[in-house]
mmCIF file of C-alpha atoms in Angstrom:
data_model
loop_
_atom_site.group_PDB
_atom_site.id
_atom_site.type_symbol
_atom_site.label_atom_id
_atom_site.label_comp_id
_atom_site.label_asym_id
_atom_site.label_seq_id
_atom_site.Cartn_x
_atom_site.Cartn_y
_atom_site.Cartn_z
ATOM 1 C CA MET U 55 0.000 0.000 0.000
ATOM 2 C CA LYS U 56 1.412 3.350 -1.026
ATOM 3 C CA LEU U 57 0.359 6.622 0.657
ATOM 4 C CA SER U 58 0.173 9.750 -1.384
ATOM 5 C CA PRO U 59 2.459 12.613 -0.211
ATOM 6 C CA LEU U 60 -0.607 14.724 0.630
ATOM 7 C CA ILE U 61 -2.134 12.084 2.922
ATOM 8 C CA PHE U 62 1.225 11.529 4.620
ATOM 9 C CA PHE U 63 1.643 15.306 5.193
ATOM 10 C CA VAL U 64 -1.864 15.616 6.681
ATOM 11 C CA PHE U 65 -1.174 12.684 9.006
ATOM 12 C CA LEU U 66 2.184 14.112 10.059
ATOM 13 C CA ALA U 67 0.726 17.588 10.659
ATOM 14 C CA HIS U 68 -2.108 16.130 12.738
ATOM 15 C CA PHE U 69 0.281 14.048 14.846
ATOM 16 C CA SER U 70 2.590 17.022 15.488
ATOM 17 C CA PHE U 71 -0.290 19.322 16.415
ATOM 18 C CA ALA U 72 -1.865 16.719 18.692
ATOM 19 C CA GLN U 73 1.307 16.474 20.794
ATOM 20 C CA SER U 74 2.124 20.195 20.893
ATOM 21 C CA LEU U 75 1.845 22.157 24.128
ATOM 22 C CA ILE U 76 1.278 25.437 22.294
ATOM 23 C CA ASP U 77 -2.242 26.817 22.777
ATOM 24 C CA THR U 78 -3.225 24.253 25.423
ATOM 25 C CA GLN U 79 -4.521 24.546 28.979
ATOM 26 C CA TRP U 80 -3.932 21.927 31.644
ATOM 27 C CA GLN U 81 -5.584 21.274 34.997
ATOM 28 C CA VAL U 82 -3.043 20.545 37.739
ATOM 29 C CA LEU U 83 -3.819 17.271 39.535
ATOM 30 C CA GLU U 84 -0.775 16.663 41.729
ATOM 31 C CA ILE U 85 2.235 18.629 42.898
ATOM 32 C CA GLN U 86 5.309 17.019 44.392
ATOM 33 C CA GLN U 87 6.653 18.925 47.367
ATOM 34 C CA ILE U 88 10.300 19.997 47.293
ATOM 35 C CA ASN U 89 12.662 17.468 48.915
ATOM 36 C CA SER U 90 9.913 14.891 49.175
ATOM 37 C CA ARG U 91 8.490 12.054 47.133
ATOM 38 C CA LYS U 92 5.024 12.809 48.447
ATOM 39 C CA MET U 93 2.520 14.012 45.876
ATOM 40 C CA LEU U 94 -0.050 16.562 47.029
ATOM 41 C CA ASN U 95 -3.466 16.048 45.410
ATOM 42 C CA VAL U 96 -4.755 19.460 44.267
ATOM 43 C CA GLU U 97 -7.357 18.297 41.743
ATOM 44 C CA LYS U 98 -10.208 20.160 43.477
ATOM 45 C CA ASN U 99 -8.277 23.450 43.737
ATOM 46 C CA ASN U 100 -8.831 24.555 40.086
ATOM 47 C CA LEU U 101 -5.101 25.070 39.471
ATOM 48 C CA PHE U 102 -3.851 25.345 35.899
ATOM 49 C CA VAL U 103 -0.999 25.795 33.432
ATOM 50 C CA ALA U 104 -1.756 27.427 30.066
ATOM 51 C CA PHE U 105 0.673 27.643 27.125
ATOM 52 C CA GLY U 106 -0.292 30.497 24.779
ATOM 53 C CA LYS U 107 0.382 30.841 21.069
ATOM 54 C CA ASN U 108 2.740 33.795 21.489
ATOM 55 C CA LYS U 109 5.084 32.118 23.997
ATOM 56 C CA ASN U 110 3.021 33.436 26.927
ATOM 57 C CA ILE U 111 2.439 31.118 29.859
ATOM 58 C CA GLY U 112 -0.034 31.498 32.690
ATOM 59 C CA PHE U 113 -0.114 29.298 35.752
ATOM 60 C CA ASN U 114 -1.661 28.989 39.164
ATOM 61 C CA PHE U 115 -0.159 26.407 41.519
ATOM 62 C CA ASP U 116 -1.665 27.795 44.727
ATOM 63 C CA VAL U 117 -3.349 31.077 45.713
ATOM 64 C CA ASN U 118 -1.556 33.470 43.366
ATOM 65 C CA GLY U 119 -1.690 33.413 39.581
ATOM 66 C CA CYS U 120 1.458 34.054 37.546
ATOM 67 C CA SER U 121 2.386 34.841 33.969
ATOM 68 C CA SER U 122 5.598 34.904 31.988
ATOM 69 C CA THR U 123 7.025 33.789 28.672
ATOM 70 C CA TYR U 124 8.386 30.380 27.745
ATOM 71 C CA GLU U 125 10.629 28.643 25.260
ATOM 72 C CA ILE U 126 9.916 25.070 24.331
ATOM 73 C CA ASN U 127 11.834 22.513 22.303
ATOM 74 C CA GLU U 128 9.297 19.872 21.391
ATOM 75 C CA ASP U 129 11.920 17.551 19.900
ATOM 76 C CA LYS U 130 13.996 17.435 23.089
ATOM 77 C CA LYS U 131 10.991 17.911 25.424
ATOM 78 C CA THR U 132 12.672 20.831 27.162
ATOM 79 C CA LEU U 133 10.924 23.823 28.677
ATOM 80 C CA ALA U 134 12.327 27.127 29.924
ATOM 81 C CA ILE U 135 10.348 29.860 31.675
ATOM 82 C CA SER U 136 11.668 33.414 31.678
ATOM 83 C CA ASN U 137 13.086 34.821 34.920
ATOM 84 C CA GLU U 138 10.672 37.721 34.566
ATOM 85 C CA ILE U 139 7.546 36.310 36.193
ATOM 86 C CA THR U 140 4.612 38.465 37.256
ATOM 87 C CA CYS U 141 2.431 37.094 40.056
ATOM 88 C CA THR U 142 -0.542 38.379 41.984
ATOM 89 C CA GLN U 143 0.007 39.056 45.670
ATOM 90 C CA ALA U 144 -3.375 37.899 46.993
ATOM 91 C CA CYS U 145 -1.932 35.916 49.861
ATOM 92 C CA CYS U 146 0.836 33.581 50.866
ATOM 93 C CA ASP U 147 1.351 30.516 48.708
ATOM 94 C CA LYS U 148 1.693 27.335 50.764
ATOM 95 C CA ILE U 149 3.141 25.351 47.899
ATOM 96 C CA SER U 150 6.727 26.125 46.958
ATOM 97 C CA ILE U 151 7.662 25.676 43.307
ATOM 98 C CA PRO U 152 10.770 27.133 41.647
ATOM 99 C CA TYR U 153 8.995 28.257 38.456
ATOM 100 C CA GLN U 154 12.182 29.296 36.663
ATOM 101 C CA GLN U 155 13.626 25.826 37.144
ATOM 102 C CA PHE U 156 11.235 23.922 34.884
ATOM 103 C CA ILE U 157 13.524 22.116 32.489
ATOM 104 C CA SER U 158 11.591 19.289 30.905
ATOM 105 C CA TYR U 159 8.220 17.714 30.374
ATOM 106 C CA LYS U 160 6.615 14.461 29.326
ATOM 107 C CA ARG U 161 3.318 14.386 27.479
ATOM 108 C CA LYS U 162 1.339 11.207 27.065
ATOM 109 C CA LYS U 163 -1.882 12.011 25.207
ATOM 110 C CA GLN U 164 -4.081 13.856 27.747
ATOM 111 C CA LYS U 165 -1.514 13.804 30.585
ATOM 112 C CA LEU U 166 1.373 16.230 31.100
ATOM 113 C CA THR U 167 4.145 16.014 33.681
ATOM 114 C CA LEU U 168 6.415 19.012 34.227
ATOM 115 C CA TYR U 169 9.823 18.556 35.880
ATOM 116 C CA THR U 170 12.151 20.997 37.637
ATOM 117 C CA LYS U 171 15.916 20.638 37.644
ATOM 118 C CA ASP U 172 15.611 19.185 41.181
ATOM 119 C CA LYS U 173 13.256 16.474 39.871
ATOM 120 C CA GLN U 174 10.166 18.025 41.451
ATOM 121 C CA LYS U 175 7.165 17.205 39.296
ATOM 122 C CA ILE U 176 3.722 18.556 38.575
ATOM 123 C CA VAL U 177 1.131 16.244 37.030
ATOM 124 C CA CYS U 178 -1.600 17.765 34.848
ATOM 125 C CA VAL U 179 -4.457 16.651 32.626
ATOM 126 C CA LEU U 180 -5.551 18.402 29.439
ATOM 127 C CA SER U 181 -8.494 20.731 30.076
ATOM 128 C CA PRO U 182 -11.284 20.973 27.537
ATOM 129 C CA PRO U 183 -11.388 24.266 25.645
ATOM 130 C CA GLN U 184 -13.185 26.936 27.629
ATOM 131 C CA LYS U 185 -16.563 27.890 26.194
ATOM 132 C CA ILE U 186 -17.243 31.591 26.104
ATOM 133 C CA GLU U 187 -20.913 32.281 26.393
ATOM 134 C CA ASN U 188 -22.296 35.291 24.568
ATOM 135 C CA LYS U 189 -25.073 36.486 26.800
ATOM 136 C CA GLU U 190 -27.231 39.246 25.523
ATOM 137 C CA ARG U 191 -27.706 42.054 27.950
ATOM 138 C CA GLN U 192 -31.212 42.210 29.273
ATOM 139 C CA ASP U 193 -32.418 45.568 30.497
#
């Protein structure tokens, strides 16, 4: 069986897009505490990581939300977050994560694991696209 070049290209493009982190949002399920093997279940806390199209990243691993820029090498599965991170100051975060030290990731279909250089990990699941409701204003 011989595939036409067009069919092969469409298949390859679909496979690459399906595994890309760009323009995806992930719900955080578990966070490994620093210097511990213990995983903290945070599934009910509505925490997230979102990778934007323009190399913008937004994340919330505890009380405060943060944003920055990122560089990703999808071939090597490496991730780098800029040192210039902006975070809200709503309260004190109880979970300590060195954001700038994310160095790699592993994606397996709907599951994403982020790793820091100290082997701390954050386990996430792909979130469905957010629906924006257009509600007409009623006077």
